[in-house]
Coordinates of C-alpha atoms and ligand atoms in Angstrom, one line a residue:
T1 CA -16.6 12.8 6.2
V2 CA -15.4 10.9 9.2
L3 CA -12.3 12.1 11.1
I4 CA -10.0 9.4 12.4
V5 CA -7.7 10.7 15.1
D6 CA -4.4 8.7 15.0
F7 CA -2.7 8.0 18.3
G8 CA -0.1 5.9 16.5
S9 CA -1.6 2.4 16.4
Q10 CA -0.1 0.0 13.8
V11 CA -3.5 -0.6 12.4
T12 CA -5.0 2.9 12.1
Q13 CA -5.1 2.7 8.3
L14 CA -7.3 -0.4 8.7
I15 CA -9.9 1.8 10.3
A16 CA -9.9 4.1 7.4
R17 CA -10.2 1.1 5.0
R18 CA -13.3 -0.2 6.9
V19 CA -14.9 3.3 6.8
R20 CA -14.3 3.7 3.1
E21 CA -15.6 0.2 2.5
A22 CA -18.8 1.3 4.0
G23 CA -18.9 3.9 1.3
V24 CA -17.9 6.9 3.5
Y25 CA -15.1 9.3 3.0
C26 CA -12.6 9.7 5.8
E27 CA -9.3 11.1 6.7
I28 CA -6.6 10.1 9.2
V29 CA -5.1 13.0 11.1
P30 CA -2.3 12.7 13.7
F31 CA -3.5 13.6 17.2
Q32 CA -1.1 16.6 17.3
S33 CA -3.0 18.3 14.5
A34 CA -6.4 16.8 15.2
E35 CA -7.9 20.2 16.2
E36 CA -7.0 21.8 12.8
G37 CA -8.1 18.6 11.0
F38 CA -11.4 18.8 12.8
K39 CA -12.0 22.4 11.7
R40 CA -10.8 21.8 8.2
L41 CA -12.8 18.6 7.5
K42 CA -16.0 19.4 9.4
P43 CA -16.6 15.7 10.0
K44 CA -20.0 14.2 10.9
A45 CA -18.4 11.6 13.2
V46 CA -15.0 10.9 14.9
I47 CA -13.1 7.7 15.5
L48 CA -10.2 7.6 18.0
S49 CA -7.5 5.1 17.2
G50 CA -5.4 2.7 19.3
S51 CA -1.9 3.6 20.4
P52 CA 1.3 2.1 21.8
A53 CA 1.1 4.8 24.5
S54 CA -0.6 4.6 27.9
T55 CA -3.0 7.1 29.1
L56 CA -1.4 6.8 32.5
D57 CA 1.9 8.2 31.3
I58 CA 2.6 11.8 31.8
G59 CA 2.2 13.7 28.6
S60 CA 0.4 10.9 26.8
P61 CA -1.8 12.0 23.9
R62 CA -5.4 13.2 24.3
A63 CA -8.2 13.9 21.9
P64 CA -8.8 17.7 21.4
S65 CA -11.7 18.9 23.5
V66 CA -13.5 20.4 20.5
I67 CA -14.4 16.8 19.6
F68 CA -16.4 16.3 22.8
E69 CA -17.8 19.8 22.7
S70 CA -19.1 19.4 19.2
G71 CA -21.9 17.0 20.0
L72 CA -20.8 14.6 17.3
P73 CA -20.9 10.8 17.6
V74 CA -17.5 9.4 18.7
F75 CA -16.2 5.9 18.5
G76 CA -13.1 5.1 20.7
I77 CA -11.0 2.1 19.9
C78 CA -8.6 0.6 22.5
Y79 CA -6.4 3.5 23.5
G80 CA -9.2 5.6 22.0
Q81 CA -11.6 4.1 24.6
Q82 CA -9.2 4.8 27.4
T83 CA -8.5 8.3 26.6
M84 CA -12.3 9.0 26.2
C85 CA -12.8 7.6 29.6
A86 CA -9.8 9.5 31.1
Q87 CA -11.1 12.7 29.5
L88 CA -14.8 12.4 30.3
G89 CA -14.4 11.6 34.0
G90 CA -13.8 7.8 34.2
K91 CA -10.8 5.9 35.3
V92 CA -8.1 3.8 33.6
E93 CA -5.6 1.5 35.3
S94 CA -2.8 -0.6 34.1
G95 CA -4.2 -4.1 33.6
H96 CA -3.4 -7.0 35.9
H97 CA -4.5 -9.3 33.1
R98 CA -2.9 -8.2 29.8
E99 CA -5.1 -9.5 27.0
F100 CA -3.7 -10.2 23.6
G101 CA -5.4 -12.1 20.8
R102 CA -8.7 -13.8 20.5
A103 CA -11.4 -13.1 23.1
F104 CA -15.1 -13.6 23.2
L105 CA -17.7 -10.9 24.0
E106 CA -21.1 -11.5 25.5
V107 CA -23.8 -8.9 24.7
E108 CA -25.3 -7.7 28.0
K109 CA -27.6 -4.9 26.8
D110 CA -29.3 -3.8 23.6
C111 CA -27.4 -1.1 21.9
A112 CA -28.1 1.0 18.7
L113 CA -24.7 0.1 17.4
F114 CA -25.6 -3.6 17.4
D115 CA -28.7 -3.0 15.2
G116 CA -29.3 -5.8 12.7
L117 CA -26.0 -7.5 14.0
W118 CA -25.8 -8.6 17.5
S119 CA -28.7 -9.6 19.8
L120 CA -28.9 -9.8 23.6
G121 CA -27.0 -12.8 25.1
S122 CA -25.1 -13.6 21.9
R123 CA -21.3 -14.3 21.9
H124 CA -18.8 -12.9 19.4
Q125 CA -15.1 -13.3 18.7
V126 CA -13.1 -10.1 18.9
W127 CA -9.4 -9.3 18.7
M128 CA -7.9 -7.7 21.9
S129 CA -4.5 -6.1 22.2
H130 CA -4.1 -3.9 25.3
G131 CA -2.4 -3.6 28.6
D132 CA -4.3 -0.9 30.3
R133 CA -8.0 -1.0 30.9
V134 CA -10.9 1.1 31.9
T135 CA -12.0 0.5 35.6
A136 CA -14.7 3.2 36.2
L137 CA -17.0 4.6 33.6
P138 CA -17.7 8.3 33.0
E139 CA -21.1 9.5 33.8
G140 CA -23.8 8.5 31.2
F141 CA -21.9 5.4 30.0
E142 CA -23.0 1.9 30.6
V143 CA -21.5 -1.5 29.8
V144 CA -23.1 -3.2 26.7
A145 CA -20.9 -6.2 26.3
T146 CA -18.1 -7.9 28.3
S147 CA -15.4 -10.5 28.0
S148 CA -14.1 -12.7 30.8
N149 CA -11.0 -10.4 31.3
A150 CA -12.5 -7.1 30.2
P151 CA -15.7 -6.1 32.1
F152 CA -15.7 -2.8 30.2
A153 CA -15.0 -4.4 26.7
F154 CA -17.8 -2.5 25.0
I155 CA -19.3 0.6 26.6
A156 CA -21.8 3.2 25.4
D157 CA -23.5 6.5 26.2
E158 CA -26.4 6.3 23.8
T159 CA -27.6 9.8 24.6
R160 CA -24.4 11.4 23.4
K161 CA -23.8 8.7 20.8
Y162 CA -20.4 7.8 22.3
Y163 CA -19.3 4.2 21.9
A164 CA -16.0 2.8 23.0
V165 CA -14.4 -0.7 22.8
Q166 CA -11.4 -2.3 24.3
F167 CA -10.8 -4.6 21.3
H168 CA -9.9 -3.8 17.6
P169 CA -13.0 -3.9 15.3
E170 CA -10.8 -2.8 12.3
V171 CA -8.9 -6.1 12.0
V172 CA -10.1 -9.2 10.2
H173 CA -9.8 -11.3 13.4
T174 CA -12.8 -9.4 14.7
P175 CA -15.3 -11.0 12.2
D176 CA -18.1 -8.5 12.8
G177 CA -15.8 -5.5 13.2
A178 CA -16.4 -4.1 9.7
K179 CA -20.1 -4.2 10.3
L180 CA -19.8 -2.4 13.7
I181 CA -17.9 0.3 12.0
S182 CA -20.4 0.4 9.2
N183 CA -23.2 0.7 11.7
F184 CA -21.4 3.5 13.5
V185 CA -21.1 5.6 10.4
H186 CA -24.5 4.8 8.8
K187 CA -26.9 4.1 11.6
I188 CA -25.4 6.2 14.4
A189 CA -23.9 9.1 12.5
G190 CA -26.4 9.0 9.7
I191 CA -23.9 9.4 7.0
K192 CA -24.9 8.2 3.5
G193 CA -22.6 5.7 1.8
D194 CA -22.0 7.6 -1.4
W195 CA -18.2 7.4 -1.6
T196 CA -18.0 5.3 -4.7
M197 CA -15.2 5.2 -7.3
S198 CA -17.5 6.5 -10.0
A199 CA -18.3 9.5 -7.9
Y200 CA -14.6 9.9 -7.1
R201 CA -13.8 9.7 -10.7
A202 CA -16.1 12.5 -11.7
K203 CA -14.9 14.6 -8.7
A204 CA -11.3 14.0 -9.5
V205 CA -11.7 14.9 -13.2
E206 CA -13.4 18.2 -12.2
A207 CA -10.6 19.0 -9.8
I208 CA -7.8 18.2 -12.4
R209 CA -9.5 20.5 -14.9
K210 CA -9.7 23.2 -12.4
Q211 CA -6.1 22.9 -11.3
V212 CA -4.6 22.5 -14.7
G213 CA -6.7 24.9 -16.7
G214 CA -5.4 25.1 -20.3
K215 CA -1.8 24.3 -19.3
K216 CA 0.5 21.3 -20.1
V217 CA 1.0 18.2 -17.9
I218 CA 3.7 15.6 -18.2
C219 CA 3.8 12.2 -16.6
A220 CA 6.4 9.5 -16.2
L221 CA 4.6 6.3 -17.1
S222 CA 6.1 3.1 -16.0
G223 CA 3.2 0.7 -16.6
G224 CA 2.8 0.2 -12.9
V225 CA -0.8 0.4 -11.7
D226 CA -0.4 3.8 -9.9
S227 CA 1.2 5.8 -12.7
S228 CA -1.2 4.1 -15.2
V229 CA -4.4 5.0 -13.4
A230 CA -3.1 8.6 -12.7
A231 CA -2.3 9.1 -16.3
L232 CA -5.7 7.8 -17.5
L233 CA -7.6 10.0 -15.1
I234 CA -5.6 13.0 -16.1
H235 CA -6.1 12.1 -19.8
E236 CA -9.8 11.9 -19.2
A237 CA -9.7 15.3 -17.7
V238 CA -7.5 17.3 -20.1
G239 CA -6.9 15.0 -23.0
D240 CA -3.9 16.0 -25.2
Q241 CA -2.7 18.5 -22.7
L242 CA -1.1 15.5 -21.1
T243 CA 2.0 13.9 -22.5
C244 CA 3.3 10.7 -21.0
I245 CA 7.0 9.7 -21.1
L246 CA 8.1 6.1 -20.8
V247 CA 11.8 6.2 -20.0
D248 CA 12.9 2.8 -21.2
H249 CA 16.1 2.1 -19.3
G250 CA 16.6 -1.3 -21.0
L251 CA 16.0 -2.9 -17.6
M252 CA 12.4 -3.8 -18.1
R253 CA 10.9 -7.3 -18.3
K254 CA 10.4 -9.1 -21.5
D255 CA 8.0 -7.2 -23.9
E256 CA 7.1 -4.9 -21.1
A257 CA 7.7 -1.6 -22.9
A258 CA 6.0 -2.7 -26.0
N259 CA 3.0 -3.8 -24.0
V260 CA 2.7 -0.6 -22.2
V261 CA 3.0 1.5 -25.4
A262 CA 0.4 -0.7 -27.2
M263 CA -2.0 -0.5 -24.3
F264 CA -1.9 3.3 -23.9
Q265 CA -1.4 4.5 -27.4
E266 CA -3.8 2.2 -29.2
H267 CA -6.5 1.7 -26.6
Y268 CA -6.5 5.1 -25.0
N269 CA -5.1 7.2 -27.8
L270 CA -3.0 8.8 -25.2
H271 CA 0.0 10.9 -26.2
L272 CA 2.9 8.7 -25.1
L273 CA 6.6 9.1 -25.9
H274 CA 8.6 5.8 -25.7
I275 CA 12.2 6.9 -25.1
D276 CA 14.7 4.1 -25.6
A277 CA 17.6 5.2 -23.4
S278 CA 19.0 1.7 -22.9
D279 CA 22.4 2.4 -24.4
R280 CA 22.9 5.3 -22.0
F281 CA 21.8 3.4 -18.9
I282 CA 23.5 0.1 -19.7
G283 CA 26.6 2.0 -20.8
E284 CA 27.0 3.8 -17.5
L285 CA 26.1 0.6 -15.5
E286 CA 28.7 -1.5 -17.2
G287 CA 31.2 -2.9 -14.7
V288 CA 29.4 -1.4 -11.7
S289 CA 28.6 -4.0 -9.1
D290 CA 27.9 -2.1 -5.9
P291 CA 24.1 -2.1 -5.4
E292 CA 23.8 1.5 -4.1
T293 CA 25.9 2.9 -6.9
K294 CA 23.7 1.1 -9.4
R295 CA 20.6 2.6 -7.8
K296 CA 22.1 6.1 -7.8
I297 CA 23.2 5.9 -11.4
I298 CA 19.8 4.7 -12.5
G299 CA 18.0 7.4 -10.4
R300 CA 20.2 10.2 -11.8
L301 CA 19.9 9.1 -15.4
F302 CA 16.2 8.7 -15.2
I303 CA 15.9 12.3 -14.1
E304 CA 18.3 13.5 -16.7
V305 CA 16.5 11.7 -19.5
F306 CA 13.1 12.7 -18.4
E307 CA 14.2 16.3 -18.0
E308 CA 15.7 16.4 -21.5
E309 CA 12.6 15.0 -23.1
A310 CA 10.4 17.4 -21.2
K311 CA 12.6 20.3 -22.5
K312 CA 12.2 19.0 -26.1
L313 CA 8.4 19.2 -25.6
G314 CA 8.9 22.8 -24.7
G315 CA 8.4 22.1 -21.0
A316 CA 5.2 21.8 -19.0
D317 CA 3.7 23.5 -16.0
F318 CA 2.6 20.3 -14.2
L319 CA 4.1 17.0 -13.4
A320 CA 1.7 14.1 -12.7
Q321 CA 2.5 11.7 -9.9
G322 CA 0.8 8.6 -8.7
T323 CA 1.2 9.4 -5.0
L324 CA -1.1 7.3 -2.8
Y325 CA -2.8 8.1 0.5
P326 CA -0.4 6.0 2.6
D327 CA 2.5 8.2 1.4
V328 CA 0.6 11.2 2.4
I329 CA -0.6 10.2 5.9
E330 CA 1.7 11.9 8.4
S331 CA 3.0 9.2 10.7
V332 CA 2.8 9.3 14.5
S333 CA 6.0 8.3 16.0
F334 CA 6.8 7.6 19.6
T335 CA 10.2 6.1 19.1
G336 CA 11.7 9.0 17.1
G337 CA 15.4 8.7 16.2
P338 CA 16.8 8.4 12.7
S339 CA 16.0 5.4 10.7
V340 CA 18.6 3.8 8.5
T341 CA 18.5 3.7 4.7
I342 CA 18.4 0.1 3.7
K343 CA 18.0 0.9 0.0
S344 CA 17.7 4.2 -1.7
H345 CA 14.4 3.9 -3.6
H346 CA 14.3 5.2 -7.0
N347 CA 11.3 7.5 -8.0
V348 CA 10.9 10.8 -9.6
G349 CA 11.2 12.6 -6.2
G350 CA 13.2 15.8 -6.7
L351 CA 12.0 16.4 -10.2
P352 CA 9.3 19.0 -9.5
E353 CA 11.8 21.3 -7.6
R354 CA 14.5 20.9 -10.2
M355 CA 12.2 21.6 -13.1
N356 CA 10.0 24.2 -11.4
M357 CA 6.8 22.4 -11.9
Q358 CA 3.6 22.0 -9.8
L359 CA 2.4 18.5 -9.0
V360 CA -0.9 16.9 -10.1
E361 CA -1.5 13.9 -7.7
P362 CA -5.0 12.7 -8.4
L363 CA -4.6 9.5 -6.3
R364 CA -3.4 11.3 -3.1
E365 CA -6.7 10.4 -1.3
L366 CA -6.7 6.7 -2.3
F367 CA -5.5 3.4 -0.9
K368 CA -3.9 0.9 -3.3
D369 CA -6.9 -1.3 -3.6
E370 CA -9.1 1.8 -4.3
V371 CA -6.7 2.7 -7.1
R372 CA -7.3 -0.8 -8.6
V373 CA -11.1 -0.2 -8.4
L374 CA -10.6 3.1 -10.1
G375 CA -8.4 1.5 -12.8
R376 CA -11.2 -0.9 -13.5
E377 CA -13.7 1.9 -13.6
L378 CA -11.4 3.6 -16.3
G379 CA -11.4 0.3 -18.3
L380 CA -7.8 -0.6 -17.5
P381 CA -7.3 -4.4 -18.3
E382 CA -6.9 -6.8 -15.4
S383 CA -3.4 -7.6 -16.5
F384 CA -2.4 -4.1 -15.5
I385 CA -4.5 -3.8 -12.4
G386 CA -3.5 -7.0 -10.6
R387 CA 0.2 -6.9 -11.5
H388 CA 3.0 -7.5 -9.0
P389 CA 5.1 -4.6 -7.9
F390 CA 8.2 -4.0 -10.0
P391 CA 11.1 -1.8 -8.8
G392 CA 12.2 1.4 -10.5
P393 CA 15.7 0.2 -11.1
G394 CA 14.3 -2.9 -12.8
L395 CA 16.4 -5.9 -13.7
A396 CA 19.6 -4.2 -12.8
I397 CA 19.0 -5.0 -9.1
R398 CA 18.1 -8.6 -10.1
C399 CA 21.6 -9.1 -11.6
P400 CA 23.9 -9.0 -8.6
G401 CA 27.4 -8.0 -9.7
G402 CA 28.0 -6.2 -12.9
I403 CA 25.3 -6.2 -15.6
S404 CA 25.6 -6.6 -19.4
R405 CA 23.1 -6.8 -22.2
E406 CA 23.7 -10.6 -22.5
K407 CA 23.1 -11.1 -18.8
L408 CA 19.9 -9.0 -18.9
E409 CA 18.7 -11.0 -21.9
I410 CA 19.3 -14.3 -20.1
L411 CA 17.4 -13.0 -17.0
R412 CA 14.5 -11.6 -19.0
E413 CA 14.0 -15.0 -20.7
A414 CA 14.1 -16.9 -17.4
D415 CA 11.8 -14.4 -15.7
A416 CA 9.3 -14.7 -18.5
I417 CA 9.2 -18.5 -18.2
Y418 CA 8.9 -18.4 -14.5
L419 CA 6.0 -16.0 -14.6
D420 CA 4.3 -17.9 -17.3
E421 CA 4.5 -21.1 -15.2
I422 CA 3.1 -19.1 -12.2
R423 CA 0.2 -17.9 -14.3
K424 CA -0.5 -21.4 -15.8
A425 CA -0.6 -22.8 -12.3
G426 CA -3.1 -20.2 -11.3
L427 CA -0.8 -18.8 -8.5
Y428 CA -0.2 -15.3 -9.8
D429 CA -2.8 -13.6 -7.6
A430 CA -1.8 -15.7 -4.5
I431 CA 1.7 -14.4 -4.7
W432 CA 2.6 -10.8 -3.8
Q433 CA 5.6 -10.6 -6.0
A434 CA 7.7 -13.2 -8.0
F435 CA 10.8 -12.8 -10.1
A436 CA 14.0 -14.5 -11.2
V437 CA 17.5 -13.3 -10.2
L438 CA 20.6 -14.1 -12.3
L439 CA 23.5 -14.9 -10.0
P440 CA 27.0 -14.0 -11.0
V441 CA 28.1 -17.5 -10.3
Q442 CA 28.8 -20.3 -12.8
T443 CA 28.4 -23.9 -12.0
V444 CA 29.1 -27.2 -13.8
G445 CA 26.4 -29.3 -15.3
V446 CA 25.8 -31.9 -17.8
M447 CA 23.4 -31.7 -20.7
G448 CA 23.2 -34.4 -23.3
D449 CA 26.8 -35.8 -23.5
G450 CA 28.4 -32.5 -22.8
R451 CA 29.7 -30.6 -19.8
T452 CA 28.2 -27.1 -19.3
Y453 CA 29.5 -24.2 -17.3
E454 CA 26.7 -21.7 -16.9
F455 CA 25.0 -19.3 -14.5
V456 CA 22.7 -20.0 -11.6
C457 CA 19.2 -18.6 -11.6
A458 CA 17.5 -18.0 -8.2
L459 CA 13.7 -17.9 -8.1
R460 CA 12.0 -15.6 -5.6
A461 CA 8.3 -15.5 -4.6
V462 CA 6.8 -13.8 -1.5
T463 CA 3.6 -13.1 0.2
S464 CA 3.2 -9.7 1.8
V465 CA 0.6 -7.0 2.6
D466 CA 2.7 -3.9 2.0
G467 CA 6.2 -5.0 1.1
M468 CA 7.5 -4.0 4.6
T469 CA 7.5 -7.7 5.8
A470 CA 7.2 -10.8 3.7
D471 CA 7.3 -14.5 3.9
F472 CA 8.6 -16.7 1.1
Y473 CA 5.9 -18.4 -0.9
H474 CA 5.5 -22.1 0.0
Y475 CA 5.3 -23.7 -3.5
D476 CA 4.9 -27.4 -3.8
M477 CA 8.1 -29.1 -5.2
E478 CA 6.3 -30.2 -8.4
F479 CA 5.8 -26.7 -9.4
L480 CA 9.4 -25.7 -8.7
G481 CA 10.7 -28.7 -10.6
R482 CA 8.5 -27.8 -13.6
A483 CA 9.7 -24.2 -13.7
A484 CA 13.4 -25.1 -13.2
T485 CA 13.3 -27.7 -16.0
R486 CA 11.7 -25.3 -18.4
I487 CA 14.2 -22.5 -17.5
I488 CA 17.2 -24.8 -17.9
N489 CA 16.0 -26.3 -21.2
E490 CA 14.8 -23.1 -22.8
V491 CA 17.3 -20.5 -21.7
R492 CA 20.9 -20.6 -22.9
G493 CA 23.2 -19.6 -20.2
I494 CA 21.5 -21.1 -17.2
N495 CA 22.2 -24.7 -16.0
R496 CA 21.0 -24.5 -12.4
V497 CA 18.0 -23.1 -10.6
V498 CA 17.6 -22.5 -6.8
Y499 CA 14.7 -21.3 -4.7
D500 CA 15.1 -18.5 -2.2
V501 CA 13.5 -19.4 1.2
T502 CA 14.3 -16.2 3.0
S503 CA 11.6 -14.1 4.7
K504 CA 11.8 -10.3 5.2
P505 CA 13.2 -9.5 7.7
P506 CA 16.0 -10.7 7.8
G507 CA 16.2 -10.7 4.0
T508 CA 14.8 -8.0 1.7
I509 CA 12.5 -8.9 -1.1
E510 CA 14.9 -7.8 -3.9
W511 CA 18.4 -9.2 -3.7
E512 CA 20.0 -5.7 -4.0
Ligands
XMP1 P1 12.8 -4.6 -0.6 O1 13.8 -5.3 -1.5 O2 13.3 -3.4 0.0 O3 11.6 -4.3 -1.6 O4 12.3 -5.6 0.4 C1 10.3 -4.0 -1.1 C2 9.5 -3.6 -2.3 O5 9.9 -2.4 -2.9 C3 10.3 -2.7 -4.3 N1 11.5 -1.9 -4.6 C4 11.4 -0.7 -5.2 N2 10.4 0.0 -5.8 N3 11.9 1.6 -6.5 C5 10.7 1.1 -6.4 O6 9.7 1.7 -7.0 C6 13.0 1.0 -6.0 O7 14.1 1.5 -6.1 C7 12.7 -0.3 -5.3 N4 13.5 -1.1 -4.6 C8 12.7 -2.1 -4.2 C9 10.5 -4.2 -4.3 O8 10.4 -4.7 -5.7 C10 9.5 -4.7 -3.4 O9 8.2 -4.8 -3.9

């Protein structure tokens, strides 16, 4: 295990990604609890992250001294480098030359961390982002590479296996960064790269069996990749002790519920209840146009229906959830203050307390792309693994204004055609999320010899990394024209198509 001490950098999670790509397990622990984390994890190496803080500020964070007393290899990145220097007897000053973006390092000395990678005198692109800088080295350290603005860009104390850099090796703009991190964990710390998904699968199955024993587990299956992989893993561990419930709120995409049922019942022989609750959901949503009210109704009904079905089954001791590692990592905040609710997200949160169940969360240690690898490992088809995210409240939040069965039907057809065109054009994987929205606006058109007065359909497609920020996808106009023509020709009720060119912020991805 590698311990990553988080000082609040925006990119700490990328350090963890790089370590895991090197086949080594790691955990991120906030600096405040790094000492406990160190004792609990018994790591073989430590990485110190960057930070928005300055080591020169009073009360700025430090790495716990147990780390330096342990004799373990340490890799300090950016702020991590500065705090290492400050704590080990060097000096940090606020920089006269702030350096952001691309810089070039020149290797000045051989270093064990460069093994098989960088040779003496060679130059390498790195990504800098810092204000402060080291100005005097602690005893035992020497400079191994420099940039024009950063004479201490890469420093090392090879005896103690301490390495520290002023740039960010974890980002893609440092092309050799991943290899530097891999060298650190393998060659410096001597950790074997045996963190693979097949090893994880076996370990997780064992852990689930141990936790659940002979008791019953229920799982809300949506067909999204997280709940699907969690269900398959638990199914592999405890078979028919698991029952999955698909609460069909009538707000899913075309053929979605049927596809999910076919997939899990037929291919995996998994015990799956398909509950058609569409009348109840659509009945209560009828005439409601306020987005937050819609979301609240859907969230409440989802819990009610799920709870009723669970009771019919005679209850269960465990509730399975597809919680991922990014949801679990405690965040380090320097800004504090309350954050505003933009949208109340719908999930099964609150259920375990209400129903007095324990949680089984077999994906708690994984990043999204690791869940995808695990899904492949479990034989889940690509169509489930690479799919775009889909919101819990479904098509209800893609029908601004009041919803009705008719409107949902129109939207489902338009959406299916749009996604079909995206797949045919080979664009599905290049887009993070794409969908149609049915606007509550009718416009005049002409088709054949007749006047039409029908709804407007808006198309949305975005690129994003995590859904927090997004840019609209830059289609070529030919594609948009083709999709629009098909939608207008094939869907009764739509006579105009527009494309949404709003990024996030200031827009959100969904329209409600
Ligand atoms: P927004 O619209 O907030 O969406 O920019 C960001 C991402 O979250 C998805 N989304 C949801 N997912 N329950 C979910 O599980 C929800 O209530 C919900 N609302 C939005 C949205 O599709 C996008 O991927």
